Coordinates of C-alpha atoms and ligand atoms in Angstrom, one line a residue:
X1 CA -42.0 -67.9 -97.4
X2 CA -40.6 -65.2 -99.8
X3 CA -37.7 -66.1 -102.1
X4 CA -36.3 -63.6 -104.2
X5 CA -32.5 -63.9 -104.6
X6 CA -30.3 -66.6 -103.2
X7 CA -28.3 -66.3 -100.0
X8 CA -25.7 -68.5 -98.9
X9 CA -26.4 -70.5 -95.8
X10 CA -23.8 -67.6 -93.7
X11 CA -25.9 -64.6 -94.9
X12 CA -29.8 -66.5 -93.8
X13 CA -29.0 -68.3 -91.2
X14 CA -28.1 -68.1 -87.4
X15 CA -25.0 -69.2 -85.5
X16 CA -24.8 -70.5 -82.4
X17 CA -21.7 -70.0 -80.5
X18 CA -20.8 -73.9 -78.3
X19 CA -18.2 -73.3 -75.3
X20 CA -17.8 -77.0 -75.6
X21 CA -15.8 -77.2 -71.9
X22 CA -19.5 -76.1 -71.0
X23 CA -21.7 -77.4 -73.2
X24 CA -22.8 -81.1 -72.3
X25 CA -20.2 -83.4 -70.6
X26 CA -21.0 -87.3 -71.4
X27 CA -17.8 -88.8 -69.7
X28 CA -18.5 -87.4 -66.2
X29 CA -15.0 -85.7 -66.3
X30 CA -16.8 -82.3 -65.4
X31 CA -16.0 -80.9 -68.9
X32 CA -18.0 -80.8 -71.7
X33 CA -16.9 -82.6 -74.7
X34 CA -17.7 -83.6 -78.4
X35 CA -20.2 -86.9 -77.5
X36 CA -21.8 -84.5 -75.0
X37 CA -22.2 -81.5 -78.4
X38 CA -23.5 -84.5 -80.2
X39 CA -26.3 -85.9 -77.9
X40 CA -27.3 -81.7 -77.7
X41 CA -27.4 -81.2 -81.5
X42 CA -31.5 -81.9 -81.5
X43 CA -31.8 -79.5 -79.0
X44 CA -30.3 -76.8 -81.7
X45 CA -32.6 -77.9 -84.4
X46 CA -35.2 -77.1 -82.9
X47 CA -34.2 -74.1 -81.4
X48 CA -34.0 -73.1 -85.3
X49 CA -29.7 -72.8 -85.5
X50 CA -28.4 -73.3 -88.7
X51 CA -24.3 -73.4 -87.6
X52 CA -22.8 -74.4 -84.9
X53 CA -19.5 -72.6 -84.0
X54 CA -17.3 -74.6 -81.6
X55 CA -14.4 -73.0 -79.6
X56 CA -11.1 -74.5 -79.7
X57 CA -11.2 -78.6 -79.2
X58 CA -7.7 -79.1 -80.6
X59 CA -5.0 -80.7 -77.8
X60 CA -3.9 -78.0 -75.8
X61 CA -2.1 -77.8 -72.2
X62 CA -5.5 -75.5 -71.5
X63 CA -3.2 -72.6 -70.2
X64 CA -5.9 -70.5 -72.2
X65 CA -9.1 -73.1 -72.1
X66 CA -7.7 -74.5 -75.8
X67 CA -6.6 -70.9 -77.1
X68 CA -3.5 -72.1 -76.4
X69 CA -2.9 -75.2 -79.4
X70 CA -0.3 -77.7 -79.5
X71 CA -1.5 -79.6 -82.1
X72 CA -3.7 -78.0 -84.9
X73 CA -4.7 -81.1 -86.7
X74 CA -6.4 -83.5 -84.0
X75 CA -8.4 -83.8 -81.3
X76 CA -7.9 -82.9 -77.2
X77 CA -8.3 -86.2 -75.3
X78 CA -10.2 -84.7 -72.9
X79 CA -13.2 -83.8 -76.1
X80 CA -12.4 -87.0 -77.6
X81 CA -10.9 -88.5 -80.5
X82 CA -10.6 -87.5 -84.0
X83 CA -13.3 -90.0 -84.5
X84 CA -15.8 -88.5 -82.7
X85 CA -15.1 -85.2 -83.9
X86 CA -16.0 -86.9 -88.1
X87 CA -18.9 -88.0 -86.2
X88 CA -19.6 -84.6 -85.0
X89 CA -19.7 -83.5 -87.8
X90 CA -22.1 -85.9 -89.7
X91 CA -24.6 -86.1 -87.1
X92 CA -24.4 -81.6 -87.6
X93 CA -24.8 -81.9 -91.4
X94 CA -27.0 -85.0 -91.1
X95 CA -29.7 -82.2 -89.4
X96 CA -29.0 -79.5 -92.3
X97 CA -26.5 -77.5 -90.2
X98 CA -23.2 -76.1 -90.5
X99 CA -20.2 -76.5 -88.5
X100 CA -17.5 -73.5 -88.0
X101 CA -14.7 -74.7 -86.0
X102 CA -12.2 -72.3 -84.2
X103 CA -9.3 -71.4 -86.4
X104 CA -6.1 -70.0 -84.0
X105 CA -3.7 -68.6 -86.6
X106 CA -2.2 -65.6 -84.0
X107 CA 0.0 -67.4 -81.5
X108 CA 0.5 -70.9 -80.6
X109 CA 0.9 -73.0 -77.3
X110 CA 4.5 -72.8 -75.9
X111 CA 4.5 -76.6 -75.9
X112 CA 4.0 -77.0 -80.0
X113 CA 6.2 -78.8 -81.6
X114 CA 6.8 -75.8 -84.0
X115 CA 7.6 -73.2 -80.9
X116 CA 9.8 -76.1 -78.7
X117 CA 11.8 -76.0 -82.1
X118 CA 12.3 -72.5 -82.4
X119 CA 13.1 -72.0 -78.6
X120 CA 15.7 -74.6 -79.0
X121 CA 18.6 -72.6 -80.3
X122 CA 18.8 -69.8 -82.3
X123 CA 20.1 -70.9 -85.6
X124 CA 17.2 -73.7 -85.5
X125 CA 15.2 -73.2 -89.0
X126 CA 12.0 -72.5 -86.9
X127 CA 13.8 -69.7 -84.9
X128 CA 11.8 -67.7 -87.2
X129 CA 8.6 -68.5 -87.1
X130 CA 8.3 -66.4 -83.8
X131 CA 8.8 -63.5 -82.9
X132 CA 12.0 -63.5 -81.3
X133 CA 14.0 -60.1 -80.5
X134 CA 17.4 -59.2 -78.5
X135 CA 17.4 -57.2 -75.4
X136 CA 18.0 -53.3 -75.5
X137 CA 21.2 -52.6 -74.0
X138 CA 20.2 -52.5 -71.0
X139 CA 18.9 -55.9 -70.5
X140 CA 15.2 -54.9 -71.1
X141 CA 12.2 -55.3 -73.6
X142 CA 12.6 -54.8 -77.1
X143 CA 9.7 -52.3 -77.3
X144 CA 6.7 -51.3 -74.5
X145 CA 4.3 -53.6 -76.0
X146 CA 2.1 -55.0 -73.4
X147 CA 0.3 -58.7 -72.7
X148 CA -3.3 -58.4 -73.3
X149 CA -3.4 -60.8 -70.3
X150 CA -1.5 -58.4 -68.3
X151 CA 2.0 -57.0 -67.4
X152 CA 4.7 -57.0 -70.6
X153 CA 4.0 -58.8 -74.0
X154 CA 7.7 -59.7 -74.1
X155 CA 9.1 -63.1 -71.9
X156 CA 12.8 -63.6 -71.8
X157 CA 14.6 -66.6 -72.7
X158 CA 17.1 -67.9 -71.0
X159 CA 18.8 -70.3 -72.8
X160 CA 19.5 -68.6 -76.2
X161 CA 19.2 -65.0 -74.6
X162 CA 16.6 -63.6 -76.9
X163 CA 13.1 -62.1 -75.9
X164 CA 9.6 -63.5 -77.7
X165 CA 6.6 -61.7 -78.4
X166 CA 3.1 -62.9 -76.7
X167 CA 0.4 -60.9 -77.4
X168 CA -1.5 -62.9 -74.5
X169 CA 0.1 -65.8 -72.0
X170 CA 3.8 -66.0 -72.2
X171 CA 1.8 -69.9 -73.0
X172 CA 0.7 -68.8 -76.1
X173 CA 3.9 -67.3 -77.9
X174 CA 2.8 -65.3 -81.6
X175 CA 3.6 -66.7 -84.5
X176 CA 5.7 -64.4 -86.7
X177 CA 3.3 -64.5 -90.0
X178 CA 5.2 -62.4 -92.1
X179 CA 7.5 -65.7 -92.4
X180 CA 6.1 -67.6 -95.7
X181 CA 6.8 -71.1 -94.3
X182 CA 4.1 -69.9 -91.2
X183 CA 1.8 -68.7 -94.1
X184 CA 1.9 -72.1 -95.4
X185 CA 1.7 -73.9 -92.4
X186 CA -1.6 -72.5 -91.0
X187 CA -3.3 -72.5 -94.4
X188 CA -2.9 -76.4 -94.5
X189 CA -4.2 -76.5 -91.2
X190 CA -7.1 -75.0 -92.9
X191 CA -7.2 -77.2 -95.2
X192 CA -6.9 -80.4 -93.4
X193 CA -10.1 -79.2 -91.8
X194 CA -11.9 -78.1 -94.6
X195 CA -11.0 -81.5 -96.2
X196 CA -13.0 -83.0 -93.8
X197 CA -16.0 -80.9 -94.5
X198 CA -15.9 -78.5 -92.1
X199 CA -18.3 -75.3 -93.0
X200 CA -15.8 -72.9 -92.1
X201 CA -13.5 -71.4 -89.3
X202 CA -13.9 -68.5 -86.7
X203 CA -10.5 -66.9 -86.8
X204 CA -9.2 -66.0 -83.5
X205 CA -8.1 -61.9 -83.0
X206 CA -7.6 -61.5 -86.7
X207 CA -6.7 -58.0 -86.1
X208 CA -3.4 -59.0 -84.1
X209 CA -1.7 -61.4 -86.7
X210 CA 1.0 -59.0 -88.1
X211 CA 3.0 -56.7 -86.4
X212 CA 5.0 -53.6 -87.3
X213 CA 8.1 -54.8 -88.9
X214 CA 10.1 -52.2 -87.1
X215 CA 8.6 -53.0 -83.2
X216 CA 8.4 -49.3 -82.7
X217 CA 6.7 -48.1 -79.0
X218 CA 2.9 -48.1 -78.9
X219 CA 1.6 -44.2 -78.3
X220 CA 0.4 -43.8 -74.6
X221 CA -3.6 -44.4 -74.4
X222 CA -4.7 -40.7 -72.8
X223 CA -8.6 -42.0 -71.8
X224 CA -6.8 -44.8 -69.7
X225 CA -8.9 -45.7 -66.3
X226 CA -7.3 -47.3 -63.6
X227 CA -10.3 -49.8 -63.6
X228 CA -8.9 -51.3 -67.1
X229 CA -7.1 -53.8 -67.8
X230 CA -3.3 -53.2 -67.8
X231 CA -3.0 -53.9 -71.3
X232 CA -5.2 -50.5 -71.7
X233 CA -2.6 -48.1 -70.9
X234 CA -1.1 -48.0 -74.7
X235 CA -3.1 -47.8 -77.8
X236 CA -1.9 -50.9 -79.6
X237 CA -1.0 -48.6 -82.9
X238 CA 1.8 -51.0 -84.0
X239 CA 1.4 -54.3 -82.4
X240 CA -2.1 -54.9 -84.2
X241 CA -4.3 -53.9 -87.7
X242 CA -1.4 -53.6 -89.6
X243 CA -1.8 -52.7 -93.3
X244 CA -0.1 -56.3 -94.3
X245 CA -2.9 -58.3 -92.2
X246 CA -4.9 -58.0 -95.1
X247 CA -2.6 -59.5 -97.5
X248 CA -2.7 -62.9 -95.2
X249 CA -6.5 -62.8 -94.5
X250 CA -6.8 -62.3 -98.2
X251 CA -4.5 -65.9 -98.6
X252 CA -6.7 -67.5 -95.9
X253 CA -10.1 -66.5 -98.0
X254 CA -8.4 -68.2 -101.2
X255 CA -8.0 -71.3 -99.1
X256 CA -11.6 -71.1 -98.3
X257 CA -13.2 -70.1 -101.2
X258 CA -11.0 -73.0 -103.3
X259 CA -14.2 -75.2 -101.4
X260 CA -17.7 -74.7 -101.9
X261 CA -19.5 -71.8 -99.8
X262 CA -17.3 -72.4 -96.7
X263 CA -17.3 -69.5 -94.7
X264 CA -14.3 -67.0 -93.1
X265 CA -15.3 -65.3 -89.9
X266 CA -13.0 -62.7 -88.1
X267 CA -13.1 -62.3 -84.3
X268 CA -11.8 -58.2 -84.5
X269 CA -12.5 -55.6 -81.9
X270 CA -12.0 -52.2 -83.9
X271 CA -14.2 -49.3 -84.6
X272 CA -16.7 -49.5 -87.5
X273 CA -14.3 -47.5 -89.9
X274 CA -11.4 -50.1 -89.3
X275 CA -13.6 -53.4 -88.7
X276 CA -15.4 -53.0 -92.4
X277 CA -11.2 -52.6 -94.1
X278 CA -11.3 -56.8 -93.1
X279 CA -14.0 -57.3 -95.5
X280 CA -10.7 -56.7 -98.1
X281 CA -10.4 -55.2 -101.4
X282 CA -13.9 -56.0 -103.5
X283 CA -14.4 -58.5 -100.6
X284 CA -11.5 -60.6 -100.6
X285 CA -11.3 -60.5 -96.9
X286 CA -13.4 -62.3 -94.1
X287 CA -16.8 -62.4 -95.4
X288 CA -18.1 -61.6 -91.6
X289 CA -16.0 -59.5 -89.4
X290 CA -17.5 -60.3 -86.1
X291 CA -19.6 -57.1 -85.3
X292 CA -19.1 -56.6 -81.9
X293 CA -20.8 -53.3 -81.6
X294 CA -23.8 -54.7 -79.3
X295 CA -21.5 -56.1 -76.9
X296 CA -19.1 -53.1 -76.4
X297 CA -21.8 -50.7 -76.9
X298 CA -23.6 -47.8 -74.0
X299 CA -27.3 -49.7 -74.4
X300 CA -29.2 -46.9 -75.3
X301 CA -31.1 -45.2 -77.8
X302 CA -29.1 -43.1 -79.3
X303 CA -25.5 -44.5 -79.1
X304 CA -27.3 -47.8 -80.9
X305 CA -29.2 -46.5 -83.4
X306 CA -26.2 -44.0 -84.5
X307 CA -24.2 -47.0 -84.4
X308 CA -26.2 -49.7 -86.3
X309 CA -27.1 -46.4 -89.1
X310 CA -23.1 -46.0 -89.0
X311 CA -22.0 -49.9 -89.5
X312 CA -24.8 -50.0 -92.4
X313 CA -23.5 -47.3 -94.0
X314 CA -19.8 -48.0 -93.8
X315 CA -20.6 -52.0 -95.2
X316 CA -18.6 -51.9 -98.2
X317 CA -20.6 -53.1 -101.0
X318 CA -21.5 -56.5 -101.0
X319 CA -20.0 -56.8 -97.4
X320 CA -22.8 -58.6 -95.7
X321 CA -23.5 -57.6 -92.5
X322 CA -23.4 -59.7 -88.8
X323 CA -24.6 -59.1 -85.0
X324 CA -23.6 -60.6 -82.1
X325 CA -24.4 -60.3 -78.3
X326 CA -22.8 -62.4 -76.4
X327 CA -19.4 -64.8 -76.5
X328 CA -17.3 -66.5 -73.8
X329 CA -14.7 -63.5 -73.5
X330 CA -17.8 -60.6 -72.8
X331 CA -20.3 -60.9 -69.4
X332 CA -23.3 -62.2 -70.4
X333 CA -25.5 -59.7 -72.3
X334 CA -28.6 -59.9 -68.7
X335 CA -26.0 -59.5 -66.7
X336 CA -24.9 -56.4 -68.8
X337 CA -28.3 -55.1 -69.2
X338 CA -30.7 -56.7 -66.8
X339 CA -33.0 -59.8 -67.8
X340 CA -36.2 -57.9 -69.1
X341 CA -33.6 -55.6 -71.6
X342 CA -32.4 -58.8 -72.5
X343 CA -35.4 -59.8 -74.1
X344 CA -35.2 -56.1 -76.2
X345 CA -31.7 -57.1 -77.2
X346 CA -32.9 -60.5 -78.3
X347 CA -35.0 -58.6 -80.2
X348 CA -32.5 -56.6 -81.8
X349 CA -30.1 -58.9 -82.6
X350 CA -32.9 -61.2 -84.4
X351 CA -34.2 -58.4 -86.4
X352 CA -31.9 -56.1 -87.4
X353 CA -30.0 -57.2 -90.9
X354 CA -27.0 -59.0 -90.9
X355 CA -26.2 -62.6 -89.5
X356 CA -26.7 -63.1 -85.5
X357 CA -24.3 -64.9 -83.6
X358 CA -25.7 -66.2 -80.0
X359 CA -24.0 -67.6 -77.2
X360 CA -24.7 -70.5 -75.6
X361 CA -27.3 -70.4 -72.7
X362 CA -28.4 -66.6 -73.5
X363 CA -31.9 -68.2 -74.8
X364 CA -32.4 -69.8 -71.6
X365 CA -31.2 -65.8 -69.9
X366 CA -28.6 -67.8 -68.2
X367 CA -26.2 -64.9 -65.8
X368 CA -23.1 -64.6 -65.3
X369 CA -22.7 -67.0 -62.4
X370 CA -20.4 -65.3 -59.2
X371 CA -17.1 -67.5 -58.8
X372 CA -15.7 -67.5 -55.7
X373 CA -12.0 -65.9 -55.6
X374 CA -10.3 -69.4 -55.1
X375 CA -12.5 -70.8 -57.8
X376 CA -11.4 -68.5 -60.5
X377 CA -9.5 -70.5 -63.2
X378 CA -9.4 -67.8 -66.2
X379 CA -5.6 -66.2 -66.8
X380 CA -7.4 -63.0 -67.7
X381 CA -9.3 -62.9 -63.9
X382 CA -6.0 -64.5 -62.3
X383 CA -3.6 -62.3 -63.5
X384 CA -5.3 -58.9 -63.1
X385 CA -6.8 -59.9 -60.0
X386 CA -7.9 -56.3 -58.8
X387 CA -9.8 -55.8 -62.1
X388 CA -12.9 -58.4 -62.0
X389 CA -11.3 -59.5 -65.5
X390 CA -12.7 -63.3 -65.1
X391 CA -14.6 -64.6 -67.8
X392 CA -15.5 -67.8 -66.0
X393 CA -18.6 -66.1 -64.9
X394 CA -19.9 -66.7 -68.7
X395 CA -18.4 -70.0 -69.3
X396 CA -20.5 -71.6 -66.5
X397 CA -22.2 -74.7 -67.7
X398 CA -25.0 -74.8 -69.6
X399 CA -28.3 -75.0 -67.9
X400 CA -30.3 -78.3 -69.3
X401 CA -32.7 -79.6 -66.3
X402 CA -33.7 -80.0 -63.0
X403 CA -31.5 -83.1 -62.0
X404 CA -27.9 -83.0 -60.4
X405 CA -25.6 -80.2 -61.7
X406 CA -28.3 -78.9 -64.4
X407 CA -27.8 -82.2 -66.5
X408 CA -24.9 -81.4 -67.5
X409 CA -22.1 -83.9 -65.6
X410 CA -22.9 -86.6 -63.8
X411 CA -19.6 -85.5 -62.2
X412 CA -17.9 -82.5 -60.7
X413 CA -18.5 -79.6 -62.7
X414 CA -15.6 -77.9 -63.9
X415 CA -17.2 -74.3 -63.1
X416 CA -20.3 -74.0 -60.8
X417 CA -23.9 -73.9 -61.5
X418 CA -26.1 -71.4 -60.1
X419 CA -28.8 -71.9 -57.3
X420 CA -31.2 -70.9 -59.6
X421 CA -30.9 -73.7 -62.5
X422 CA -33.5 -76.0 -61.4
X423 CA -35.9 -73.1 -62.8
X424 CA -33.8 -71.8 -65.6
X425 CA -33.2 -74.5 -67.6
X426 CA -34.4 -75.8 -71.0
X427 CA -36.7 -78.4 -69.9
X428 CA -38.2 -76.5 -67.5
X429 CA -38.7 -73.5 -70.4
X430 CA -39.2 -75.5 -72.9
X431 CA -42.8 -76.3 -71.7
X432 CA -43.6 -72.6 -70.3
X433 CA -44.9 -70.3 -73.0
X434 CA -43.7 -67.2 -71.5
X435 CA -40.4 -68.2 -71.0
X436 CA -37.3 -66.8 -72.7
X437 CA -36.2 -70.1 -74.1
X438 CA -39.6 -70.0 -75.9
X439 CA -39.2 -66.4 -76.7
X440 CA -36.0 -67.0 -78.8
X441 CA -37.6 -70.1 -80.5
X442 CA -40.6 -68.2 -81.6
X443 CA -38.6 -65.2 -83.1
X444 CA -35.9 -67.1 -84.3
X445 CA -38.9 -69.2 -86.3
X446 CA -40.5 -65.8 -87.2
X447 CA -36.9 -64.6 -88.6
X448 CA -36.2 -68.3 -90.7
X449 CA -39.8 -67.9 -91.7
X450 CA -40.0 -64.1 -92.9
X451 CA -37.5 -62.9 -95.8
X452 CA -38.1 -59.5 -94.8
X453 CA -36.6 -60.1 -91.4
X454 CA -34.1 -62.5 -92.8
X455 CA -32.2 -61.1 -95.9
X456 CA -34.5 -57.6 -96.3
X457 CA -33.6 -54.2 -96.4
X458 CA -33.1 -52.3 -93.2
X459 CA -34.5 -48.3 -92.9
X460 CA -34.2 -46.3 -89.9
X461 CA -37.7 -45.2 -88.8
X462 CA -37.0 -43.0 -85.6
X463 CA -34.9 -42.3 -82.4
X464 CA -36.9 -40.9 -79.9
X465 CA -35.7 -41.3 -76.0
X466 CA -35.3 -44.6 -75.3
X467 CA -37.2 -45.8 -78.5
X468 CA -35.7 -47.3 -81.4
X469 CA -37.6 -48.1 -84.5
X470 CA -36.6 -49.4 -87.5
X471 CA -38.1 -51.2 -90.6
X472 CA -37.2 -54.3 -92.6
X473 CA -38.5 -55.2 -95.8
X474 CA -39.1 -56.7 -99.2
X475 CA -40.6 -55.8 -101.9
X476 CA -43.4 -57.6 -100.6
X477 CA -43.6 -57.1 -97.5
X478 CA -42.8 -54.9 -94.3
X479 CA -42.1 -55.1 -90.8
X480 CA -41.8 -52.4 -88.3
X481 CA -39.4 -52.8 -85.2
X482 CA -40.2 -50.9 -81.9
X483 CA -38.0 -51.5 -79.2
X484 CA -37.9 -49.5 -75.7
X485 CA -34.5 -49.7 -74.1
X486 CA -35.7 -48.2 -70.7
X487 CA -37.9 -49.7 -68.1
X488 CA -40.4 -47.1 -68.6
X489 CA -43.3 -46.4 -70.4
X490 CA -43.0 -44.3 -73.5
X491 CA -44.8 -43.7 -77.2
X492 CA -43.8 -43.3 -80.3
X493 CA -45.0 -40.8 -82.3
X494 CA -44.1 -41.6 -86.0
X495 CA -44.0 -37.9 -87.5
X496 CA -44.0 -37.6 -91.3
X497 CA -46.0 -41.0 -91.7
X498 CA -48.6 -43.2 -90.0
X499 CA -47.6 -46.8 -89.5
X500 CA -50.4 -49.6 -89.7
X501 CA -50.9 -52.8 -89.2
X502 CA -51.0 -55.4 -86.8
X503 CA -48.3 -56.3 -83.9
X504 CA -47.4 -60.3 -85.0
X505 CA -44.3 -60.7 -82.3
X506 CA -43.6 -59.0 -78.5
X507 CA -42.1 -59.2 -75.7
X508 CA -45.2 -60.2 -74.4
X509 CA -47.2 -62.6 -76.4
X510 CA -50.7 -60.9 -75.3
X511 CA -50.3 -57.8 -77.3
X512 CA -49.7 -60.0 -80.6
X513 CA -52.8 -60.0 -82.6
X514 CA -53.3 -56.1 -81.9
X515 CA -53.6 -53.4 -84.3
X516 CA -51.6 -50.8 -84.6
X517 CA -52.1 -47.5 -86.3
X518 CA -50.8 -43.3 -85.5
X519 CA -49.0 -43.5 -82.0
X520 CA -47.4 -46.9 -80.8
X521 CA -47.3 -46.6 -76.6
X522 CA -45.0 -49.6 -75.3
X523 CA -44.5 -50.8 -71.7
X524 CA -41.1 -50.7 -70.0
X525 CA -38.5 -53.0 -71.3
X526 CA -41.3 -54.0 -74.7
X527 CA -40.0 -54.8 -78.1
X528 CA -42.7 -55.4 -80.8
X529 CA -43.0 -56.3 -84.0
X530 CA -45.3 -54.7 -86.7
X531 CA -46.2 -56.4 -90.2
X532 CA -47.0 -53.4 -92.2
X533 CA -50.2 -53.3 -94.3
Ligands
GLC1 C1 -9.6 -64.6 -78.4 C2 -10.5 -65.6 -77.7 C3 -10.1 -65.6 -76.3 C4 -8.7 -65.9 -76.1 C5 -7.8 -65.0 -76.9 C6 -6.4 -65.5 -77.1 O1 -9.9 -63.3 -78.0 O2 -11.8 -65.4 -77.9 O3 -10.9 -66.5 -75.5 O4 -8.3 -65.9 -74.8 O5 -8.3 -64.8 -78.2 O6 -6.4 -66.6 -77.9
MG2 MG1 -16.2 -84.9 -70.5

């Protein structure tokens, strides 16, 4: 293995994203929990994972799955005990990996301490730590801001006859961050993790922490399609990326960077030009915004390569870059693209440069599993019920044998499995050479093992059709990407230079060994991977 500058574990790594209601339940309640992450954590080590990230495990009246906290500094009952979690943690760092825990700074549960205060009158000294705004005249919202979860962002309140802001649930009631006493608040949160020894957070919708000071009207969204969600129709100008976010992801970074290499991730949906402003003056921001560009992304081609050649080139400098593919609020990336793509975007996501995120179960090519209407148990699905808006389809559980409910509760699960899990699973792919589960271990070995692949330079090589090609490299040494985004046959035909060398990695292990030199034909749905002489 190369070694030519020093990364920190966040830049060479891999995360792997744990929906832990999902993950492994060891209680036979039906929902995963943190003995159940715990038994699981060899299973990551030798997938190759260097950080786990787990989703919210705080107590929570689970309005929004745990996205909805009532207490920030312990553990729910229903994951286990605060005990368990500093075992967690050992047993993670005992393997050489990291743990990221879920940091929810935005909004908090309506049932926290903090928000049953502020509700309680309006001269309480919390009243401000909300957003909290009279009625216009006549009797309705302060502003037209909508509920990302559907219908207004506003709820009325009764008793002290006031309106509060909820950017999703009328559960999950936002925090009014521009109040200093909030400020200091969350960062000791922070800081009671990171105490601990916790590697780091994942902070939930960074991009919606501080609103305009003066509430003023979102602007109509013209591109609006009746297919949407709701919260669609207005373009959310004033209710999120606000200049002053920076200022307060800029506190949360000094928090973090007060420990050694801990890490700040920011869960942001925004175009490239807006995501890269959260890396913060001369990086003082989130040192990954969560690049969400190969989940929202048309997967083809052109709109990729123009994308990835876009996000490189608006990194500021020093901004490292990060992918990711998958997460428990998207469809899973084969249902999205089919199971044979799937394998192209693994591809992808494992070679291009920048930090990969994957979701649980998306090694084994776990789907998006079809719940039944009076199943559904996500607020997004529920309330929007027209839309198809449920992401329980992507939380199912995760897929580990062929016993009783996948291995993964020896009781009623709390979603459904899918017919199919007594082939897809990881014992059953863990032995079959061809399968995808392998397929991820062997190029998720390839990238840990390779500089080049891991920390090297990235140059675009060529768009052509449905190929992409692309090259990553050292000093030492080179690798050459080809992947084919259609199901159909097609050759590249490198034009000012001739590529040579040998294929070391594909989407089908036969062609590996096979030299390559001029024009590079691929199958349908083939990704391979050239070392460069
Ligand atoms: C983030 C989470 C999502 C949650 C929402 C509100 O987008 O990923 O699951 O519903 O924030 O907290
Ligand atoms: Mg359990």
């Amino acid at each position: 293995m190369e070694q030519e500058q020093k990364y920190l574990w966040w830049q060479s790594g891999i995360i792997y994203q744990v929906y832990p209601r999902s993950f492994q339940d060891s209680d036979g309640d039906g929902v995963g929990d943190l003995k159940g992450i715990i038994g699981r954590l060899d299973y990551l080590k030798w997938l190759g994972i260097t950080a786990v990230w787990v989703s919210p495990i705080f107590p929570s009246p689970m309005a929004d799955f745990g996205y909805d906290i009532s207490d920030y500094c312990d553990i729910h009952p229903l994951f286990g005990s605060i005990d368990d979690f500093d075992e967690l943690l050992q047993e993670v760092h005992k393997r050489d990996m990291k743990l990221i825990l879920d940091l929810v700074p935005n909004h908090t549960s309506n049932q926290h301490p903090w928000f049953l205060e502020s509700r309680s009158s309006r001269d309480n000294p919390k009243r401000d730590w909300y957003i909290w705004h009279n009625a216009k005249e006549d009797g309705s919202e302060p502003n037209n801001w909508l509920s990302v979860f559907g219908g207004s962002g506003w709820e009325w309140d009764e008793q002290t006859q006031q309106y509060y802001y909820h950017a999703f649930l009328k559960e999950q009631p936002d925090l009014n961050w521009r109040n200093p006493e909030v400020q200091q608040a969350m960062l000791d949160v922070m800081r009671f993790w990171l105490d601990k020894g916790v590697d780091g957070f994942r902070v939930d919708v960074m991009w919606h922490m501080i609103k305009d000071k003066n509430l003023r009207d979102n602007p109509a969204n013209p591109d609006y399609q009746s297919h949407q969600s709701t919260y669609e129709q207005l373009i959310p100008a004033f209710s999120t990326d606000q200049p002053e976010v920076h200022d307060i992801v800029a506190k949360m970074r000094k928090v973090t960077d007060a420990y050694d290499e801990r890490v700040l991730i920011g869960e942001i949906y925004l175009p490239v030009h807006r995501l890269v402003t959260y890396y913060g003056q001369d990086n003082n921001g989130t040192h990954l915004p969560f690049n969400f560009m190969l989940i929202t992304m048309d997967w083809n081609a052109r709109t990729i390569s123009t994308n990835v050649d876009e996000y490189e080139g608006a990194l500021p400098e020093g901004g490292w870059p990060n992918w990711v593919i998958g997460n428990h609020d998207q469809p899973r990336i084969t249902s999205r693209i089919g199971q044979s793509q799937a394998k192209v975007a693994a591809m992808l996501l494992l070679t291009l440069r920048g930090t990969p995120t994957l979701y649980y179960g998306d090694e084994l090519g776990m789907r998006d599993v079809p719940i039944p209407p009076d199943k559904i148990q996500d607020p997004q699905g529920l309330n929007m019920p027209d839309k198809d808006l449920s992401r329980d389809p992507a939380r199912t559980p995760m897929q580990w044998d062929n016993s009783a409910n996948a291995g993964f509760t020896s009781g009623e699960p709390w979603l459904p499995l899918p017919g199919n899990y007594k082939r897809v699973n990881v014992e059953v792919q863990k032995e079959d050479a061809y399968s995808m589960l392998s397929y991820y271990r062997r190029l998720i070995t390839l990238r840990q093992q390779e500089a080049a692949l891991n920390v090297g330079d990235y140059a675009p090589v060529i768009t052509d059709g449905p190929l992409l090609a692309y090259i990553r490299k050292t000093e030492r040494k080179q690798f050459l990407v080809v992947l084919n985004l259609s199901h159909k046959p097609c050759t590249l035909k490198p034009k000012h230079q001739t590529y040579k060398g040998k294929i070391i990695f594909a989407t089908d292990p036969e062609r590996e060994g096979e030299p390559v030199a001029g024009n590079i034909s691929l199958y349908g749905d083939e990704g391979i991977l050239v070392e460069l002489a």
